[in-house]
Coordinates of C-alpha atoms in Angstrom, one line a residue:
X155 CA 15.3 -19.6 -6.9
X156 CA 11.9 -21.2 -7.7
X157 CA 8.9 -18.8 -8.2
X158 CA 7.0 -20.6 -5.4
X159 CA 9.8 -19.7 -2.9
X160 CA 10.5 -16.3 -4.3
X161 CA 6.9 -15.1 -4.1
X162 CA 6.8 -15.9 -0.3
X163 CA 10.1 -14.1 0.3
X164 CA 8.8 -11.0 -1.6
X165 CA 5.5 -11.2 0.3
X166 CA 7.2 -11.0 3.7
X167 CA 9.6 -8.3 2.5
X168 CA 6.6 -6.2 1.4
X169 CA 4.8 -6.7 4.6
X170 CA 7.8 -5.4 6.6
X171 CA 8.2 -2.4 4.3
X172 CA 4.5 -1.4 4.0
X173 CA 3.8 -2.3 7.6
X174 CA 6.3 0.3 8.5
X175 CA 4.8 2.9 6.2
X176 CA 1.9 3.8 8.6
X177 CA 4.2 4.9 11.4
X178 CA 6.2 6.9 8.8
X179 CA 3.0 8.6 7.7
X180 CA 2.2 9.3 11.4
X181 CA 5.6 10.9 11.9
X182 CA 5.4 12.9 8.7
X183 CA 2.1 14.4 9.7
X184 CA 3.8 16.0 12.8
X185 CA 5.2 18.7 10.5
X186 CA 3.2 18.4 7.2
X187 CA -0.4 18.5 6.2
X188 CA -1.8 15.5 4.3
X189 CA -1.5 17.1 0.9
X190 CA 2.1 18.1 1.5
X191 CA 2.9 14.7 2.8
X192 CA 1.2 12.9 -0.2
X193 CA 2.9 15.2 -2.7
X194 CA 6.4 14.9 -1.2
X195 CA 6.0 11.2 -1.0
X196 CA 5.4 11.0 -4.7
X197 CA 8.1 13.6 -5.5
X198 CA 10.9 11.9 -3.5
X199 CA 10.0 8.6 -5.0
X200 CA 9.8 10.0 -8.6
X201 CA 13.2 11.6 -8.4
X202 CA 14.7 8.3 -7.1
X203 CA 13.1 6.2 -9.7
X204 CA 13.9 8.5 -12.6
X205 CA 17.6 8.3 -11.5
X206 CA 17.7 4.5 -11.3
X207 CA 15.1 3.5 -13.9
X208 CA 14.8 6.2 -16.6
X209 CA 16.4 3.9 -19.2
X210 CA 13.7 1.3 -18.5
X211 CA 11.0 3.6 -19.9
X212 CA 12.0 2.7 -23.4
X213 CA 10.6 -0.8 -22.9
X214 CA 7.0 0.5 -22.5
X215 CA 5.1 0.4 -25.7
X216 CA 3.1 3.5 -26.8
X217 CA -0.3 1.7 -26.4
X218 CA 0.7 0.7 -22.8
X219 CA 1.1 4.2 -21.5
X220 CA -2.7 4.6 -20.9
X221 CA -2.5 1.6 -18.5
X222 CA 0.6 3.1 -16.9
X223 CA -1.3 6.3 -16.3
X224 CA -4.3 4.3 -14.9
X225 CA -2.1 2.2 -12.6
X226 CA -0.3 5.3 -11.3
X227 CA -3.7 6.9 -10.5
X228 CA -5.2 3.9 -8.7
X229 CA -2.0 2.3 -7.3
X230 CA -0.3 5.3 -5.8
X231 CA -1.5 8.8 -6.5
X232 CA -5.0 8.7 -5.0
X233 CA -4.1 6.4 -2.0
X234 CA -1.1 8.5 -1.1
X235 CA -3.4 11.4 -0.2
X236 CA -6.2 9.3 1.1
X237 CA -4.1 7.5 3.7
X238 CA -2.5 10.8 4.8
X239 CA -5.9 12.4 5.3
X240 CA -7.2 9.3 7.1
X241 CA -4.3 9.3 9.6
X242 CA -5.1 12.8 10.8
X243 CA -8.1 11.3 12.6
X244 CA -7.6 7.6 12.7
X245 CA -4.6 5.8 14.3
X246 CA -1.9 4.3 12.1
X247 CA -2.7 0.8 13.4
X248 CA -6.4 1.0 12.5
X249 CA -5.5 2.3 9.0
X250 CA -3.2 -0.7 8.5
X251 CA -6.0 -3.0 9.6
X252 CA -8.6 -1.5 7.3
X253 CA -6.1 -1.8 4.5
X254 CA -6.6 -5.6 4.8
X255 CA -9.9 -5.2 2.9
X256 CA -7.8 -5.0 -0.3
X257 CA -7.9 -8.7 -1.1
X258 CA -11.7 -8.8 -0.8
X259 CA -12.0 -5.9 -3.2
X260 CA -9.5 -7.6 -5.5
X261 CA -11.6 -10.7 -5.6
X262 CA -14.8 -8.9 -6.3
X263 CA -13.3 -6.6 -9.0
X264 CA -11.4 -9.4 -10.5
X265 CA -14.5 -11.6 -10.9
X266 CA -16.8 -8.8 -12.0
X267 CA -14.7 -6.5 -14.2
X268 CA -11.8 -8.7 -15.3
X269 CA -13.2 -12.1 -15.6
X270 CA -10.8 -13.8 -13.3
X271 CA -11.7 -17.1 -11.6
X272 CA -10.9 -17.9 -8.0
X273 CA -10.9 -21.2 -6.2
X274 CA -13.2 -21.9 -3.3
X275 CA -10.3 -22.1 -0.8
X276 CA -9.2 -18.7 -1.9
X277 CA -12.6 -17.3 -1.0
X278 CA -12.5 -19.1 2.4
X279 CA -9.0 -17.7 3.0
X280 CA -10.1 -14.2 2.3
X281 CA -13.2 -14.5 4.6
X282 CA -11.1 -16.0 7.4
X283 CA -8.5 -13.2 6.9
X284 CA -11.2 -10.6 7.2
X285 CA -12.5 -12.2 10.4
X286 CA -9.1 -11.8 11.8
X287 CA -9.1 -8.2 10.7
X288 CA -12.5 -7.7 12.4
X289 CA -11.1 -9.1 15.7
X290 CA -8.4 -6.5 15.6
X291 CA -10.8 -3.7 14.7
X292 CA -13.5 -4.4 17.3
X293 CA -11.0 -5.1 20.1
X294 CA -10.3 -1.4 20.0
X295 CA -7.2 0.6 20.9
X296 CA -5.7 0.3 24.4
X297 CA -4.7 3.9 24.2
X298 CA -8.3 5.0 24.4
X299 CA -7.6 7.9 22.0
X300 CA -10.7 9.5 20.6
X301 CA -10.9 8.9 16.9
X302 CA -13.2 10.0 14.1
X303 CA -14.0 6.7 12.4
X304 CA -15.8 8.5 9.5
X305 CA -12.3 9.2 8.2
X306 CA -12.0 5.4 7.7
X307 CA -13.9 5.8 4.5
X308 CA -10.8 7.3 3.0
X309 CA -8.9 4.0 3.7
X310 CA -11.8 2.0 2.2
X311 CA -11.7 4.0 -1.0
X312 CA -7.9 3.5 -1.1
X313 CA -8.4 -0.3 -0.9
X314 CA -10.7 -0.2 -3.9
X315 CA -8.0 1.8 -5.7
X316 CA -5.4 -0.8 -4.8
X317 CA -7.6 -3.7 -5.9
X318 CA -8.2 -2.0 -9.3
X319 CA -4.5 -1.4 -9.7
X320 CA -3.6 -5.1 -9.0
X321 CA -6.1 -6.3 -11.6
X322 CA -5.0 -3.7 -14.2
X323 CA -1.4 -4.8 -13.9
X324 CA -2.1 -8.5 -14.1
X325 CA -4.5 -8.0 -17.1
X326 CA -2.6 -5.4 -19.2
X327 CA 1.0 -5.0 -18.0
X328 CA 2.2 -8.5 -17.2
X329 CA 4.8 -8.4 -19.9
X330 CA 6.3 -5.1 -18.8
X331 CA 9.3 -5.1 -16.4
X332 CA 8.4 -4.0 -12.8
X333 CA 11.0 -1.2 -12.8
X334 CA 9.5 0.1 -16.1
X335 CA 6.0 0.1 -14.7
X336 CA 7.0 1.9 -11.4
X337 CA 9.2 4.5 -13.1
X338 CA 6.5 5.2 -15.7
X339 CA 3.9 5.5 -12.9
X340 CA 5.9 8.2 -11.1
X341 CA 6.8 10.0 -14.2
X342 CA 3.1 10.5 -14.8
X343 CA 2.5 11.6 -11.2
X344 CA 5.4 14.0 -10.8
X345 CA 4.0 17.2 -12.3
X346 CA 0.5 16.8 -10.6
X347 CA 2.2 16.2 -7.2
X348 CA 4.4 19.3 -7.7
X349 CA 1.3 21.4 -8.6
X350 CA -0.6 20.2 -5.5
X351 CA 2.5 20.9 -3.2
X352 CA 2.8 24.4 -4.6
X353 CA -0.8 25.1 -3.8
X354 CA -0.1 24.6 -0.1
X355 CA 1.9 26.7 2.4
X356 CA 4.9 24.4 2.1
X357 CA 7.4 27.0 1.0
X358 CA 6.6 29.2 4.0
X359 CA 7.3 26.5 6.6
X360 CA 10.0 24.3 5.0
X361 CA 12.7 26.1 7.0
X362 CA 11.1 24.9 10.3
X363 CA 12.8 22.1 12.2
X364 CA 9.5 20.1 12.5
X365 CA 8.9 20.3 8.8
X366 CA 12.4 19.1 8.0
X367 CA 12.2 16.2 10.4
X368 CA 8.8 15.3 8.8
X369 CA 10.4 15.5 5.4
X370 CA 13.1 13.0 6.4
X371 CA 10.4 10.4 7.4
X372 CA 8.5 11.1 4.1
X373 CA 11.7 10.7 2.1
X374 CA 12.1 7.2 3.6
X375 CA 8.5 6.5 2.9
X376 CA 8.7 7.7 -0.7
X377 CA 11.9 6.0 -1.7
X378 CA 11.7 2.7 0.2
X379 CA 8.0 2.4 1.2
X380 CA 6.8 3.5 -2.2
X381 CA 9.5 3.2 -4.9
X382 CA 11.4 0.1 -4.0
X383 CA 8.2 -1.6 -2.6
X384 CA 6.2 -0.9 -5.8
X385 CA 8.9 -2.5 -8.0
X386 CA 9.0 -5.7 -6.0
X387 CA 5.2 -5.7 -5.6
X388 CA 4.7 -5.6 -9.4
X389 CA 7.2 -8.4 -9.7
X390 CA 5.1 -10.4 -7.2
X391 CA 1.9 -9.8 -9.2
X392 CA 3.7 -11.1 -12.3
X393 CA 5.0 -14.3 -10.7
X394 CA 1.9 -15.1 -8.7
X395 CA -1.7 -13.9 -8.9
X396 CA -3.6 -10.8 -8.0
X397 CA -5.2 -12.4 -5.0
X398 CA -1.8 -13.7 -3.7
X399 CA -0.1 -10.3 -4.2
X400 CA -2.9 -8.4 -2.4
X401 CA -2.7 -10.9 0.5
X402 CA 0.3 -8.9 1.7
X403 CA -2.3 -6.6 3.3
X404 CA -3.1 -9.3 5.8
X405 CA 0.4 -9.2 7.1
X406 CA 0.8 -5.5 7.2
X407 CA -1.3 -4.9 10.4
X408 CA 1.0 -7.3 12.2
X409 CA 4.1 -5.3 11.4
X410 CA 2.2 -2.0 12.1
X411 CA 1.1 -3.3 15.5
X412 CA 4.7 -4.2 16.3
X413 CA 5.7 -0.7 15.5
X414 CA 2.9 0.3 17.8
X415 CA 4.5 -1.5 20.7
X416 CA 7.8 0.4 20.1
X417 CA 5.6 3.5 20.1
X418 CA 4.3 2.7 23.6
X419 CA 1.1 1.1 22.4
X420 CA 0.0 -2.2 24.0
X421 CA -1.5 -5.1 22.1
X422 CA -4.2 -7.2 23.8
X423 CA -4.5 -11.0 23.6
X424 CA -7.4 -10.6 21.2
X425 CA -5.2 -8.5 18.9
X426 CA -2.6 -11.3 18.8
X427 CA -5.4 -13.8 18.1
X428 CA -6.6 -11.6 15.2
X429 CA -3.1 -11.6 13.8
X430 CA -2.9 -15.4 14.0
X431 CA -6.3 -15.7 12.2
X432 CA -5.1 -13.4 9.5
X433 CA -2.1 -15.6 8.9
X434 CA -4.4 -18.7 8.6
X435 CA -6.4 -16.7 6.0
X436 CA -3.3 -16.0 3.9
X437 CA -2.3 -19.6 4.0
X438 CA -5.8 -20.8 2.9
X439 CA -6.1 -18.2 0.2
X440 CA -2.9 -19.4 -1.5
X441 CA -3.1 -23.2 -0.8
X442 CA -3.3 -25.2 -4.0

């Protein structure tokens, strides 16, 4: 399959997986606190990846491990906790929408810190995509739930982390296999995640039914939404560009809103319009 076709298939697959992650976080928080959720997400994923990808670690050169550590920090470790904290006060759909700021941050960081050049149509595409995101944000939530939007800053910080991660991989790890990068990332994160989990009251409530149900959702989130998704995401970065790869965040709110419908949330006509504008932005950002 040609890279041009493959990158679009991966983009859609990632949107479906990561768009579903926000509802999984929401369900996980029903029985866990944000630090427990973030830690278990990393632990479940690390165990899975070390089983399927341990042998791939040998392909990572010694001088590349510092970049593996950096990408683990910015690409997963910090965002895993930030999104969990944010969703204690902000709805999953709003978090997914704010996550769409990642391409803009990727563009800015890529140009300033990594010397990457972007075409004019890519800039226009990002701007249009952000306009669509704004339509979704300012249209509000039909549920009328009171939210503390100051917690949105955690999502914004996470998008900066994601943007840093994308540029680091493209600049320093383009020659490393995606499975090797991902497995290396979670090997680095495993011990810190266990330490954080042990500092909570997890052992005292892990026998509760609510905690066990929450753990099931987090297990899916960790293995599929984090482990499998990261492998194919790094593959996408390698066969395309940082700005194309980060454009997946434009599609994520659409999937998240569809989950919202199944969770008895209603989308307004303006929200559908915002989703359509986002798709136009993705197209323009990647048009040759």
